[in-house]
Short mmCIF file of N, CA, C and O in Angstrom, two decimals:
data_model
loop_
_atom_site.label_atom_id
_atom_site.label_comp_id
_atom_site.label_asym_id
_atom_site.label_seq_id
_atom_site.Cartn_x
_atom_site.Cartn_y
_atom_site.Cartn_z
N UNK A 1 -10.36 -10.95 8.39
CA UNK A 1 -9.16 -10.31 8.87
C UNK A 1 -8.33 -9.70 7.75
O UNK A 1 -7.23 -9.17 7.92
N UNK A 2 -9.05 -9.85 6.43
CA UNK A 2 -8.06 -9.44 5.15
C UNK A 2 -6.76 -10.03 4.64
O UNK A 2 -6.04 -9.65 3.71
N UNK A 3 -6.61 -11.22 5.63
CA UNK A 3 -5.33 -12.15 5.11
C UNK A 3 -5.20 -12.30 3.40
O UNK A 3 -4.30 -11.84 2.69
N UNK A 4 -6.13 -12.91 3.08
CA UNK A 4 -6.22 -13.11 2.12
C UNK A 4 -6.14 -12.27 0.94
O UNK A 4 -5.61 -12.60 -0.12
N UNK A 5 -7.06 -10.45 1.35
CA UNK A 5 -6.87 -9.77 0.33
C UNK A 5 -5.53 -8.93 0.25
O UNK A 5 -5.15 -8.42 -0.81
N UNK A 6 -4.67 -8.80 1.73
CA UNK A 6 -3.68 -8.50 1.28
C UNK A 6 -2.38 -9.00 0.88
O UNK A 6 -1.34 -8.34 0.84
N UNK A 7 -2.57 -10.51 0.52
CA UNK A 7 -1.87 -11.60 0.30
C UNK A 7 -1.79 -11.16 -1.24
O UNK A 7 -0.77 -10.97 -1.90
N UNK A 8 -3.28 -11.02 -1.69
CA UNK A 8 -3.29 -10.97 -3.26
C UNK A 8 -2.62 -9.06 -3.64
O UNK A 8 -1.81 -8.57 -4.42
N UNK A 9 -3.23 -8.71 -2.93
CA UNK A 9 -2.43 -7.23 -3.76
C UNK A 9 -1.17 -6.88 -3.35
O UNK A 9 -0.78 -5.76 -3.65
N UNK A 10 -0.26 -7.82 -2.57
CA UNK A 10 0.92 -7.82 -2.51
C UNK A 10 1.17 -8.57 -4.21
O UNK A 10 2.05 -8.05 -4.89
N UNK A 11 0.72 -9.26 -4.56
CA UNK A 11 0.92 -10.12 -5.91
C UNK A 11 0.39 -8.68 -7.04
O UNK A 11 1.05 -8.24 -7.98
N UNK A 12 -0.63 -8.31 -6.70
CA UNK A 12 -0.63 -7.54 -7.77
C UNK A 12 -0.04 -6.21 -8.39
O UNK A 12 0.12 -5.74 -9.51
N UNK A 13 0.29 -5.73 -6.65
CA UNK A 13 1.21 -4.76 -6.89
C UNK A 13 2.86 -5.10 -7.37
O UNK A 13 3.37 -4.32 -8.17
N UNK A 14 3.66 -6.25 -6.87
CA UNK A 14 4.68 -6.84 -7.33
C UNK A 14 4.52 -6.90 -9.20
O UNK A 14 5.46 -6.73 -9.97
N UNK A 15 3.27 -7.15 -9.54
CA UNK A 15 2.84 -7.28 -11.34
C UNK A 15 2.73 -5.69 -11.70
O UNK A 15 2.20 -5.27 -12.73
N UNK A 16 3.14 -5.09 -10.97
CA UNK A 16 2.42 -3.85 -12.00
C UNK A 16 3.74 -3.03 -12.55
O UNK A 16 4.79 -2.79 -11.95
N UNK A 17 3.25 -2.60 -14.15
CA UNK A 17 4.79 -2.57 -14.67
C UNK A 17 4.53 -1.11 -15.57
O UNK A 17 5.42 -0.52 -16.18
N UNK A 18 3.15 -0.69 -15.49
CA UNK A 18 3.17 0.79 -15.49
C UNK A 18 2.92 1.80 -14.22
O UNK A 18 3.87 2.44 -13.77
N UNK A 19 1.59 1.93 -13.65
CA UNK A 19 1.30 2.62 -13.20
C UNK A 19 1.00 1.83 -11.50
O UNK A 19 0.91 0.61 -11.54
N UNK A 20 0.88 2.39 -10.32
CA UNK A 20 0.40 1.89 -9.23
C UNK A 20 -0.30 3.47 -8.33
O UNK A 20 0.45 4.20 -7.67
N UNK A 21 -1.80 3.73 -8.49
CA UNK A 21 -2.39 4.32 -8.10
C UNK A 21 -3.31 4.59 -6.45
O UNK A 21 -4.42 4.09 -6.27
N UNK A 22 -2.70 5.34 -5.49
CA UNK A 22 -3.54 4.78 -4.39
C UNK A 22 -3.85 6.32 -3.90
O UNK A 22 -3.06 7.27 -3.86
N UNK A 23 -5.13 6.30 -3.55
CA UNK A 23 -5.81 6.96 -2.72
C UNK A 23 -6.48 6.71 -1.36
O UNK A 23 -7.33 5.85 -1.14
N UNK A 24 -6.00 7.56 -0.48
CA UNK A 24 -7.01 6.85 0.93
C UNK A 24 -6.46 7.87 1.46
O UNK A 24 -5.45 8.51 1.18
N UNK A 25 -7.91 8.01 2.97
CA UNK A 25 -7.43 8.93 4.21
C UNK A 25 -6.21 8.78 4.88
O UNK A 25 -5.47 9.71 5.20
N UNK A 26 -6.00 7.47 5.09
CA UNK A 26 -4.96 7.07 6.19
C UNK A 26 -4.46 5.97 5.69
O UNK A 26 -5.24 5.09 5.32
N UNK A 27 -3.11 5.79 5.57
CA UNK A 27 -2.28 4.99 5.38
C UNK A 27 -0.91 4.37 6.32
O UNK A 27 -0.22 5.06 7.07
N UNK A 28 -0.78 3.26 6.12
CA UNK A 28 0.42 2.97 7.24
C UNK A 28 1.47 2.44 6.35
O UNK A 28 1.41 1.28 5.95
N UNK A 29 2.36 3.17 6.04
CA UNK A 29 3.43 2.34 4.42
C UNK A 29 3.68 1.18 5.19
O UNK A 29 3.43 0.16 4.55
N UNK A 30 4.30 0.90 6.93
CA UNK A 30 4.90 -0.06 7.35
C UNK A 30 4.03 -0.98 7.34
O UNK A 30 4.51 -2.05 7.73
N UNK A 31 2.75 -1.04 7.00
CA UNK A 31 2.03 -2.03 7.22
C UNK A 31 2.60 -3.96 6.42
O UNK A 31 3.05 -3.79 5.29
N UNK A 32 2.60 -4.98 6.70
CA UNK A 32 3.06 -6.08 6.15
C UNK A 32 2.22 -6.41 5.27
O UNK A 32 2.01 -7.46 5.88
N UNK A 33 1.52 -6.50 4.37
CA UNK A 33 1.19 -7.34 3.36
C UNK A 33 0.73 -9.21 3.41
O UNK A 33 -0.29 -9.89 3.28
N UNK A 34 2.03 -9.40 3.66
CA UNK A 34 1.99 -10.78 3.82
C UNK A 34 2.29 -11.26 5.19
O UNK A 34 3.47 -11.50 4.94
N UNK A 35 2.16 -11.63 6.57
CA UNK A 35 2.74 -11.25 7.51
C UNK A 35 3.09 -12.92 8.03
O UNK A 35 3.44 -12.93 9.21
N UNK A 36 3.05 -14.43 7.31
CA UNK A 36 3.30 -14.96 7.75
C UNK A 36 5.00 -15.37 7.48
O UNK A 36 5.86 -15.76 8.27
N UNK A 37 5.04 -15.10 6.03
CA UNK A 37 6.30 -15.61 5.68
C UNK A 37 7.45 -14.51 6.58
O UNK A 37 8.66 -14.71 6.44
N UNK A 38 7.15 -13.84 7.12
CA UNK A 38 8.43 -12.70 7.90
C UNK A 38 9.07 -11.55 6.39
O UNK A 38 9.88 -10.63 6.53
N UNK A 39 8.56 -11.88 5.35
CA UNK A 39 9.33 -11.13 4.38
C UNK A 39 9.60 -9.83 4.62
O UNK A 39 8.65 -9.27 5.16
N UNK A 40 10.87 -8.91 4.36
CA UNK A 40 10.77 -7.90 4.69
C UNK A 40 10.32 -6.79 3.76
O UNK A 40 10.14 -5.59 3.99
N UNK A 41 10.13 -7.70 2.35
CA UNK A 41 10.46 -6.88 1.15
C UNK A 41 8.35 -6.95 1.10
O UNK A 41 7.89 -6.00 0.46
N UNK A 42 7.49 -7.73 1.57
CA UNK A 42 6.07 -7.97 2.01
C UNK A 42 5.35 -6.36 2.60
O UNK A 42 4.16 -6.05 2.55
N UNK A 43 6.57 -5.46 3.19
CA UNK A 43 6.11 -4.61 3.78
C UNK A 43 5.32 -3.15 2.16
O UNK A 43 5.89 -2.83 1.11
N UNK A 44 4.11 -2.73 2.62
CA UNK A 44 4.10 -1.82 1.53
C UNK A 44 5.06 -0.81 1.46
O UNK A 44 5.32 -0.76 0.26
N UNK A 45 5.83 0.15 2.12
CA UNK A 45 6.69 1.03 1.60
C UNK A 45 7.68 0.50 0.87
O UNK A 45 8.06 0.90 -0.22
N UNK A 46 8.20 -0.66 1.65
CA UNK A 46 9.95 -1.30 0.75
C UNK A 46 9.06 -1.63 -0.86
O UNK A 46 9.42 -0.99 -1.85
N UNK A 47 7.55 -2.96 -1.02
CA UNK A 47 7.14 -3.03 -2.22
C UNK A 47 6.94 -1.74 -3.43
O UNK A 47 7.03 -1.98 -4.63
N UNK A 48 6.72 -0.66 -3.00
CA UNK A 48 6.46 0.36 -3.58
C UNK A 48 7.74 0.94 -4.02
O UNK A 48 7.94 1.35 -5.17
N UNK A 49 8.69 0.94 -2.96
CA UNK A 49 10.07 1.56 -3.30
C UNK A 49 10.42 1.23 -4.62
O UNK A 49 10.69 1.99 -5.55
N UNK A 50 10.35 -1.22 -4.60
CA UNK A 50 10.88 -1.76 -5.41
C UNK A 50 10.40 -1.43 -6.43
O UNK A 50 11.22 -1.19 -7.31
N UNK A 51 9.07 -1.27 -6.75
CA UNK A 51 8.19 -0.79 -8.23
C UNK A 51 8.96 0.05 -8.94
O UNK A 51 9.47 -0.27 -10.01
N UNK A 52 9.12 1.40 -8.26
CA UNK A 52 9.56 2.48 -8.46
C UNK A 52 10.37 2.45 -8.84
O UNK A 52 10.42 2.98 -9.95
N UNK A 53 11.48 1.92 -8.39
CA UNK A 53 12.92 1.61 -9.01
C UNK A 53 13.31 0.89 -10.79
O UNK A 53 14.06 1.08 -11.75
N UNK A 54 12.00 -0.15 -10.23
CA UNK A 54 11.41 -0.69 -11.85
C UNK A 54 11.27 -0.10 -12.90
O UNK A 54 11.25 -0.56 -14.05
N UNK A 55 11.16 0.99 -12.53
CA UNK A 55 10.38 1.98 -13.57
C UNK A 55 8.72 2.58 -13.77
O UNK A 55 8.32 3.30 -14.68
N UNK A 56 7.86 1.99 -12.53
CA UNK A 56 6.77 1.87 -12.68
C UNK A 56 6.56 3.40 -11.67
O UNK A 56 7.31 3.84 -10.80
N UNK A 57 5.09 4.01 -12.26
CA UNK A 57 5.12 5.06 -12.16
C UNK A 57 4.25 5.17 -10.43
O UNK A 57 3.02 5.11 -10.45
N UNK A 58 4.90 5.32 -9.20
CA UNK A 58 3.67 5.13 -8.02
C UNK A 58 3.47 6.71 -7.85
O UNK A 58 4.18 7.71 -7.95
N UNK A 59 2.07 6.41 -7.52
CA UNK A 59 1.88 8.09 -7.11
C UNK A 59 0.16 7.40 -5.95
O UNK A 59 -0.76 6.62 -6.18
N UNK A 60 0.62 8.37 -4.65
CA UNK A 60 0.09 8.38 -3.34
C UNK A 60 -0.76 9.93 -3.26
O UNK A 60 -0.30 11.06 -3.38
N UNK A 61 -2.06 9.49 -3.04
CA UNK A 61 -3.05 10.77 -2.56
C UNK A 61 -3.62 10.39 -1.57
O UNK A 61 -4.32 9.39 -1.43
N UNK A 62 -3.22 11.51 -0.52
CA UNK A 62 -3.89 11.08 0.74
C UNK A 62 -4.60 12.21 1.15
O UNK A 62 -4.18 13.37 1.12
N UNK A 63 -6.10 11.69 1.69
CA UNK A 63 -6.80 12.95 2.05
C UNK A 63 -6.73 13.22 3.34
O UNK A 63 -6.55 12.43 4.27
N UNK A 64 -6.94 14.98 3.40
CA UNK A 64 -6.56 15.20 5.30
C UNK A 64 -7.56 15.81 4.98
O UNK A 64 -7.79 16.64 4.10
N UNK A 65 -8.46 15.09 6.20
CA UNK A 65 -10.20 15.98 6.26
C UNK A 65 -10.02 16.00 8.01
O UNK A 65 -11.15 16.08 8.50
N UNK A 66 -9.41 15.98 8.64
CA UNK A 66 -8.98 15.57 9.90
C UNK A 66 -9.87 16.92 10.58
O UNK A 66 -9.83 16.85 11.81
N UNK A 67 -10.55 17.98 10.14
CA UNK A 67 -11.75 18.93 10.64
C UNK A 67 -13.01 18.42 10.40
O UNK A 67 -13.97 19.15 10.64
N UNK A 68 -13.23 17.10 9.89
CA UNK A 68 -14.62 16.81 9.24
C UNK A 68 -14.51 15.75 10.08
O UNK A 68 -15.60 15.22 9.88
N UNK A 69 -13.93 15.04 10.90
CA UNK A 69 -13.43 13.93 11.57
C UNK A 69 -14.71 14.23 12.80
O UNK A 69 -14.60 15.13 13.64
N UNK A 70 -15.62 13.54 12.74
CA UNK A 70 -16.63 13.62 14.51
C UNK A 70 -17.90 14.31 13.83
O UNK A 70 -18.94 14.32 14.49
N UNK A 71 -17.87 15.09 12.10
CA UNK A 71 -18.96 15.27 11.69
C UNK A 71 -19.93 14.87 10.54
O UNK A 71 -20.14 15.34 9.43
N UNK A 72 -20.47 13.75 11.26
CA UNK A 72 -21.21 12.89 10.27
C UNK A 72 -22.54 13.29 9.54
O UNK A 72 -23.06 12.51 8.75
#
C-alpha cells in the first residue's frame, strides 16, 4: 500500500537542505505522506512549501503526454 515508503520520503524530503528534484506524469501535491498521525504539515505541497522557505532549491517536472495516453 506504500505506507511505509511514503512514511520514509516524508523524512527524507523534511532532510533535504539543498536541492529536492521530482519528475513524474501525474502528481497530486494534496496527497498525505503520512496519513495516520492527521499531520497537516505530512501533506506534500505544505512539505515542499516548508523546504522552500528553508532555502532549499524544489523544482517540479511534470510530463503531459496525455495524446500518447491509450497508445502502447
Amino acid at each position: 500500500d506504500g505506507k511505509d515508503y511514503f512514511a520514509d520520503l516524508l523524512l527524507v524530503l523534511r532532510a533535504a537542505e539543498e536541492e529536492i528534484l521530482i519528475t513524474d506524469w501525474s502528481m497530486s501535491p494534496e496527497i498525505f505522506l503520512e496519513r495516520e498521525t492527521g499531520d497537516p504539515d505530512a501533506r506534500l505541497d505544505r512539505c515542499l512549501i516548508e523546504r522552500a522557505k528553508a532555502g532549499v532549491k524544489v523544482v517540479s517536472m511534470m510530463s503531459f503526454l496525455s495524446n500518447w495516453i491509450g497508445h502502447a
